[in-house]
Amino acid sequence: VLIELASTSERALRDKDIVARYGGEEFVVILPGIAEDEARRVAIELLGAVRAVAIPRDDLPGRSIITASFGVASASSRELNDLSAIAKADRQLYVCKKDGKDCVAAGNIIYR
């Protein structure tokens, strides 16, 4: 699943974008020079790409084993350096989790 997600992300992003595994099943995507509205669009595109992978679950017919939630936040260079950008994006990620996951949150608004 991780390999498939990495390939899917690579196809959807620019060469200068950065994808890094941040935890067990969490990733950080850094999109240099992109405004938050464009980052939201990229996150929605990535969500669609993850959904298209559609590896079926044996225990839940009609459901995929891969879902994704994206917390979108813009940040200054300082916020990237002191990691407060991660906290901003994480707050948006929890907006997704509270709303049932498998979505994008930006500015406290959910996009499915």
Short mmCIF file of N, CA and C in Angstrom, two decimals:
data_model
loop_
_atom_site.label_atom_id
_atom_site.label_comp_id
_atom_site.label_asym_id
_atom_site.label_seq_id
_atom_site.Cartn_x
_atom_site.Cartn_y
_atom_site.Cartn_z
N VAL A 1 0.83 -1.19 0.00
CA VAL A 1 0.00 0.00 0.00
C VAL A 1 0.87 1.25 0.00
N LEU A 2 1.95 1.25 0.81
CA LEU A 2 2.83 2.42 0.85
C LEU A 2 3.48 2.67 -0.51
N ILE A 3 3.90 1.63 -1.18
CA ILE A 3 4.51 1.77 -2.52
C ILE A 3 3.50 2.36 -3.49
N GLU A 4 2.28 1.87 -3.45
CA GLU A 4 1.23 2.38 -4.35
C GLU A 4 0.94 3.85 -4.05
N LEU A 5 0.88 4.21 -2.79
CA LEU A 5 0.64 5.62 -2.43
C LEU A 5 1.80 6.51 -2.89
N ALA A 6 3.01 6.02 -2.75
CA ALA A 6 4.18 6.79 -3.19
C ALA A 6 4.12 7.02 -4.70
N SER A 7 3.79 6.00 -5.47
CA SER A 7 3.69 6.13 -6.93
C SER A 7 2.58 7.09 -7.31
N THR A 8 1.44 6.97 -6.64
CA THR A 8 0.30 7.84 -6.92
C THR A 8 0.67 9.29 -6.65
N SER A 9 1.33 9.55 -5.53
CA SER A 9 1.73 10.91 -5.18
C SER A 9 2.73 11.46 -6.18
N GLU A 10 3.69 10.65 -6.56
CA GLU A 10 4.73 11.08 -7.49
C GLU A 10 4.14 11.52 -8.82
N ARG A 11 3.12 10.83 -9.30
CA ARG A 11 2.49 11.18 -10.58
C ARG A 11 1.71 12.49 -10.49
N ALA A 12 1.21 12.82 -9.30
CA ALA A 12 0.36 14.00 -9.15
C ALA A 12 1.12 15.27 -8.79
N LEU A 13 2.40 15.16 -8.43
CA LEU A 13 3.14 16.31 -7.92
C LEU A 13 4.24 16.75 -8.87
N ARG A 14 4.74 17.96 -8.63
CA ARG A 14 5.84 18.51 -9.43
C ARG A 14 7.17 17.96 -8.92
N ASP A 15 8.22 18.10 -9.72
CA ASP A 15 9.54 17.63 -9.32
C ASP A 15 10.05 18.30 -8.05
N LYS A 16 9.72 19.58 -7.84
CA LYS A 16 10.23 20.29 -6.67
C LYS A 16 9.40 20.08 -5.41
N ASP A 17 8.26 19.40 -5.52
CA ASP A 17 7.43 19.11 -4.35
C ASP A 17 8.07 17.99 -3.53
N ILE A 18 7.79 17.99 -2.26
CA ILE A 18 8.40 17.01 -1.35
C ILE A 18 7.32 16.20 -0.68
N VAL A 19 7.47 14.88 -0.72
CA VAL A 19 6.59 13.97 0.01
C VAL A 19 7.47 13.18 0.96
N ALA A 20 7.08 13.16 2.23
CA ALA A 20 7.87 12.42 3.21
C ALA A 20 6.93 11.68 4.15
N ARG A 21 7.32 10.47 4.49
CA ARG A 21 6.57 9.72 5.49
C ARG A 21 6.85 10.35 6.84
N TYR A 22 5.79 10.71 7.56
CA TYR A 22 5.93 11.45 8.81
C TYR A 22 5.68 10.57 10.02
N GLY A 23 4.98 9.50 9.81
CA GLY A 23 4.67 8.57 10.89
C GLY A 23 4.27 7.25 10.25
N GLY A 24 3.70 6.37 11.02
CA GLY A 24 3.31 5.06 10.51
C GLY A 24 2.54 5.13 9.22
N GLU A 25 1.47 5.89 9.23
CA GLU A 25 0.67 6.02 8.02
C GLU A 25 0.36 7.49 7.71
N GLU A 26 1.23 8.35 8.15
CA GLU A 26 1.07 9.78 7.88
C GLU A 26 2.20 10.27 6.99
N PHE A 27 1.83 11.17 6.09
CA PHE A 27 2.78 11.76 5.16
C PHE A 27 2.66 13.27 5.22
N VAL A 28 3.75 13.94 4.89
CA VAL A 28 3.77 15.39 4.75
C VAL A 28 4.07 15.68 3.28
N VAL A 29 3.31 16.60 2.71
CA VAL A 29 3.56 17.05 1.34
C VAL A 29 3.86 18.54 1.42
N ILE A 30 5.01 18.93 0.93
CA ILE A 30 5.40 20.35 0.91
C ILE A 30 5.39 20.80 -0.54
N LEU A 31 4.63 21.86 -0.80
CA LEU A 31 4.47 22.40 -2.14
C LEU A 31 5.05 23.82 -2.17
N PRO A 32 6.34 23.96 -2.44
CA PRO A 32 6.97 25.29 -2.41
C PRO A 32 6.35 26.25 -3.42
N GLY A 33 6.13 27.47 -2.96
CA GLY A 33 5.64 28.52 -3.86
C GLY A 33 4.19 28.39 -4.26
N ILE A 34 3.42 27.63 -3.50
CA ILE A 34 2.01 27.41 -3.84
C ILE A 34 1.14 28.08 -2.77
N ALA A 35 0.13 28.82 -3.20
CA ALA A 35 -0.82 29.43 -2.28
C ALA A 35 -1.75 28.35 -1.72
N GLU A 36 -2.40 28.66 -0.61
CA GLU A 36 -3.24 27.67 0.06
C GLU A 36 -4.37 27.17 -0.84
N ASP A 37 -4.98 28.02 -1.64
CA ASP A 37 -6.07 27.56 -2.51
C ASP A 37 -5.57 26.57 -3.55
N GLU A 38 -4.35 26.78 -4.06
CA GLU A 38 -3.77 25.84 -5.01
C GLU A 38 -3.37 24.55 -4.30
N ALA A 39 -2.87 24.65 -3.08
CA ALA A 39 -2.54 23.46 -2.29
C ALA A 39 -3.79 22.63 -2.02
N ARG A 40 -4.90 23.30 -1.75
CA ARG A 40 -6.17 22.59 -1.57
C ARG A 40 -6.54 21.83 -2.84
N ARG A 41 -6.38 22.47 -3.99
CA ARG A 41 -6.69 21.81 -5.26
C ARG A 41 -5.81 20.58 -5.46
N VAL A 42 -4.53 20.70 -5.14
CA VAL A 42 -3.60 19.56 -5.25
C VAL A 42 -4.03 18.45 -4.29
N ALA A 43 -4.41 18.81 -3.07
CA ALA A 43 -4.84 17.80 -2.10
C ALA A 43 -6.09 17.08 -2.58
N ILE A 44 -7.02 17.80 -3.17
CA ILE A 44 -8.24 17.17 -3.71
C ILE A 44 -7.87 16.23 -4.86
N GLU A 45 -6.92 16.64 -5.69
CA GLU A 45 -6.45 15.78 -6.77
C GLU A 45 -5.78 14.51 -6.21
N LEU A 46 -4.97 14.68 -5.17
CA LEU A 46 -4.34 13.51 -4.54
C LEU A 46 -5.38 12.59 -3.91
N LEU A 47 -6.40 13.17 -3.29
CA LEU A 47 -7.47 12.36 -2.71
C LEU A 47 -8.14 11.53 -3.79
N GLY A 48 -8.42 12.13 -4.94
CA GLY A 48 -9.01 11.39 -6.06
C GLY A 48 -8.09 10.29 -6.56
N ALA A 49 -6.79 10.56 -6.60
CA ALA A 49 -5.82 9.55 -7.05
C ALA A 49 -5.76 8.39 -6.07
N VAL A 50 -5.80 8.69 -4.78
CA VAL A 50 -5.79 7.61 -3.77
C VAL A 50 -7.05 6.78 -3.89
N ARG A 51 -8.19 7.43 -4.07
CA ARG A 51 -9.45 6.69 -4.22
C ARG A 51 -9.43 5.80 -5.46
N ALA A 52 -8.77 6.26 -6.52
CA ALA A 52 -8.71 5.50 -7.77
C ALA A 52 -7.91 4.21 -7.62
N VAL A 53 -7.00 4.16 -6.64
CA VAL A 53 -6.24 2.93 -6.40
C VAL A 53 -7.20 1.80 -6.04
N ALA A 54 -8.16 2.08 -5.19
CA ALA A 54 -9.30 1.20 -4.89
C ALA A 54 -8.95 -0.26 -4.64
N ILE A 55 -8.03 -0.52 -3.73
CA ILE A 55 -7.75 -1.90 -3.33
C ILE A 55 -8.91 -2.35 -2.44
N PRO A 56 -9.66 -3.37 -2.86
CA PRO A 56 -10.86 -3.74 -2.11
C PRO A 56 -10.56 -4.38 -0.75
N ARG A 57 -11.49 -4.21 0.16
CA ARG A 57 -11.40 -4.83 1.48
C ARG A 57 -12.21 -6.11 1.46
N ASP A 58 -11.64 -7.18 1.96
CA ASP A 58 -12.37 -8.45 2.03
C ASP A 58 -13.48 -8.40 3.07
N ASP A 59 -13.23 -7.67 4.15
CA ASP A 59 -14.20 -7.64 5.25
C ASP A 59 -15.35 -6.66 5.03
N LEU A 60 -15.18 -5.70 4.12
CA LEU A 60 -16.22 -4.72 3.84
C LEU A 60 -16.38 -4.56 2.32
N PRO A 61 -17.18 -5.40 1.69
CA PRO A 61 -17.36 -5.31 0.24
C PRO A 61 -17.80 -3.90 -0.19
N GLY A 62 -17.22 -3.44 -1.28
CA GLY A 62 -17.53 -2.12 -1.79
C GLY A 62 -16.72 -1.00 -1.17
N ARG A 63 -15.86 -1.32 -0.21
CA ARG A 63 -15.01 -0.31 0.43
C ARG A 63 -13.56 -0.61 0.10
N SER A 64 -12.77 0.44 0.03
CA SER A 64 -11.35 0.32 -0.27
C SER A 64 -10.55 0.29 1.03
N ILE A 65 -9.40 -0.40 1.00
CA ILE A 65 -8.56 -0.42 2.20
C ILE A 65 -7.76 0.88 2.33
N ILE A 66 -7.72 1.67 1.26
CA ILE A 66 -6.96 2.92 1.31
C ILE A 66 -7.93 4.09 1.33
N THR A 67 -7.81 4.90 2.35
CA THR A 67 -8.49 6.19 2.40
C THR A 67 -7.42 7.22 2.73
N ALA A 68 -7.77 8.47 2.54
CA ALA A 68 -6.80 9.52 2.85
C ALA A 68 -7.52 10.74 3.39
N SER A 69 -6.86 11.41 4.28
CA SER A 69 -7.34 12.69 4.80
C SER A 69 -6.19 13.67 4.67
N PHE A 70 -6.50 14.88 4.22
CA PHE A 70 -5.48 15.90 3.98
C PHE A 70 -5.80 17.15 4.78
N GLY A 71 -4.87 17.59 5.59
CA GLY A 71 -4.97 18.86 6.29
C GLY A 71 -4.10 19.86 5.56
N VAL A 72 -4.70 20.89 5.01
CA VAL A 72 -3.99 21.85 4.17
C VAL A 72 -3.76 23.15 4.95
N ALA A 73 -2.53 23.63 4.91
CA ALA A 73 -2.18 24.90 5.55
C ALA A 73 -1.04 25.54 4.78
N SER A 74 -1.09 26.86 4.67
CA SER A 74 0.04 27.56 4.07
C SER A 74 0.97 27.99 5.19
N ALA A 75 2.24 28.18 4.85
CA ALA A 75 3.22 28.50 5.89
C ALA A 75 4.36 29.32 5.31
N SER A 76 4.93 30.12 6.16
CA SER A 76 6.13 30.89 5.81
C SER A 76 7.36 30.00 5.98
N SER A 77 8.49 30.47 5.51
CA SER A 77 9.74 29.73 5.70
C SER A 77 10.03 29.53 7.18
N ARG A 78 9.77 30.55 7.98
CA ARG A 78 9.99 30.44 9.42
C ARG A 78 9.12 29.32 10.01
N GLU A 79 7.86 29.25 9.59
CA GLU A 79 6.95 28.22 10.11
C GLU A 79 7.38 26.82 9.67
N LEU A 80 7.99 26.73 8.50
CA LEU A 80 8.53 25.43 8.08
C LEU A 80 9.73 25.05 8.94
N ASN A 81 10.59 26.02 9.21
CA ASN A 81 11.79 25.77 10.01
C ASN A 81 11.48 25.42 11.45
N ASP A 82 10.51 26.09 12.06
CA ASP A 82 10.23 25.81 13.47
C ASP A 82 9.13 24.76 13.64
N LEU A 83 8.70 24.18 12.54
CA LEU A 83 7.71 23.09 12.50
C LEU A 83 6.30 23.51 12.92
N SER A 84 6.05 24.81 13.10
CA SER A 84 4.68 25.22 13.41
C SER A 84 3.76 25.01 12.21
N ALA A 85 4.33 24.90 11.01
CA ALA A 85 3.52 24.59 9.82
C ALA A 85 2.88 23.21 9.98
N ILE A 86 3.61 22.29 10.57
CA ILE A 86 3.06 20.94 10.80
C ILE A 86 1.85 21.03 11.74
N ALA A 87 1.96 21.84 12.78
CA ALA A 87 0.85 22.00 13.72
C ALA A 87 -0.37 22.60 13.03
N LYS A 88 -0.16 23.57 12.13
CA LYS A 88 -1.27 24.17 11.40
C LYS A 88 -1.96 23.14 10.52
N ALA A 89 -1.18 22.36 9.79
CA ALA A 89 -1.77 21.33 8.93
C ALA A 89 -2.44 20.24 9.76
N ASP A 90 -1.83 19.91 10.89
CA ASP A 90 -2.39 18.87 11.77
C ASP A 90 -3.76 19.29 12.31
N ARG A 91 -3.93 20.56 12.63
CA ARG A 91 -5.25 21.04 13.09
C ARG A 91 -6.30 20.81 12.00
N GLN A 92 -5.91 21.05 10.75
CA GLN A 92 -6.86 20.80 9.64
C GLN A 92 -7.11 19.31 9.46
N LEU A 93 -6.09 18.50 9.67
CA LEU A 93 -6.25 17.05 9.57
C LEU A 93 -7.28 16.57 10.59
N TYR A 94 -7.25 17.13 11.79
CA TYR A 94 -8.22 16.73 12.80
C TYR A 94 -9.63 17.19 12.45
N VAL A 95 -9.77 18.25 11.67
CA VAL A 95 -11.08 18.63 11.14
C VAL A 95 -11.60 17.49 10.27
N CYS A 96 -10.72 16.91 9.45
CA CYS A 96 -11.09 15.76 8.61
C CYS A 96 -11.51 14.58 9.49
N LYS A 97 -10.69 14.27 10.46
CA LYS A 97 -10.94 13.10 11.30
C LYS A 97 -12.26 13.23 12.05
N LYS A 98 -12.58 14.43 12.51
CA LYS A 98 -13.85 14.65 13.22
C LYS A 98 -15.04 14.50 12.28
N ASP A 99 -14.82 14.71 10.98
CA ASP A 99 -15.91 14.65 10.01
C ASP A 99 -15.99 13.30 9.30
N GLY A 100 -15.28 12.30 9.80
CA GLY A 100 -15.39 10.97 9.23
C GLY A 100 -14.26 10.54 8.31
N LYS A 101 -13.25 11.37 8.16
CA LYS A 101 -12.05 11.04 7.38
C LYS A 101 -12.32 11.00 5.88
N ASP A 102 -11.30 10.61 5.12
CA ASP A 102 -11.36 10.48 3.66
C ASP A 102 -11.83 11.76 2.99
N CYS A 103 -11.15 12.87 3.32
CA CYS A 103 -11.51 14.17 2.76
C CYS A 103 -10.33 15.12 2.86
N VAL A 104 -10.55 16.36 2.45
CA VAL A 104 -9.55 17.41 2.54
C VAL A 104 -10.14 18.51 3.43
N ALA A 105 -9.33 19.06 4.34
CA ALA A 105 -9.75 20.21 5.13
C ALA A 105 -8.77 21.34 4.92
N ALA A 106 -9.32 22.51 4.62
CA ALA A 106 -8.52 23.73 4.47
C ALA A 106 -9.36 24.87 4.98
N GLY A 107 -8.80 25.67 5.87
CA GLY A 107 -9.56 26.78 6.43
C GLY A 107 -10.79 26.32 7.18
N ASN A 108 -10.70 25.15 7.81
CA ASN A 108 -11.80 24.54 8.57
C ASN A 108 -13.02 24.17 7.70
N ILE A 109 -12.82 24.08 6.41
CA ILE A 109 -13.87 23.66 5.47
C ILE A 109 -13.50 22.28 4.94
N ILE A 110 -14.49 21.40 4.87
CA ILE A 110 -14.29 20.03 4.37
C ILE A 110 -14.59 19.97 2.88
N TYR A 111 -13.72 19.29 2.15
CA TYR A 111 -13.91 19.04 0.71
C TYR A 111 -13.86 17.54 0.50
N ARG A 112 -14.83 17.02 -0.18
CA ARG A 112 -14.91 15.58 -0.42
C ARG A 112 -14.72 15.31 -1.87
#
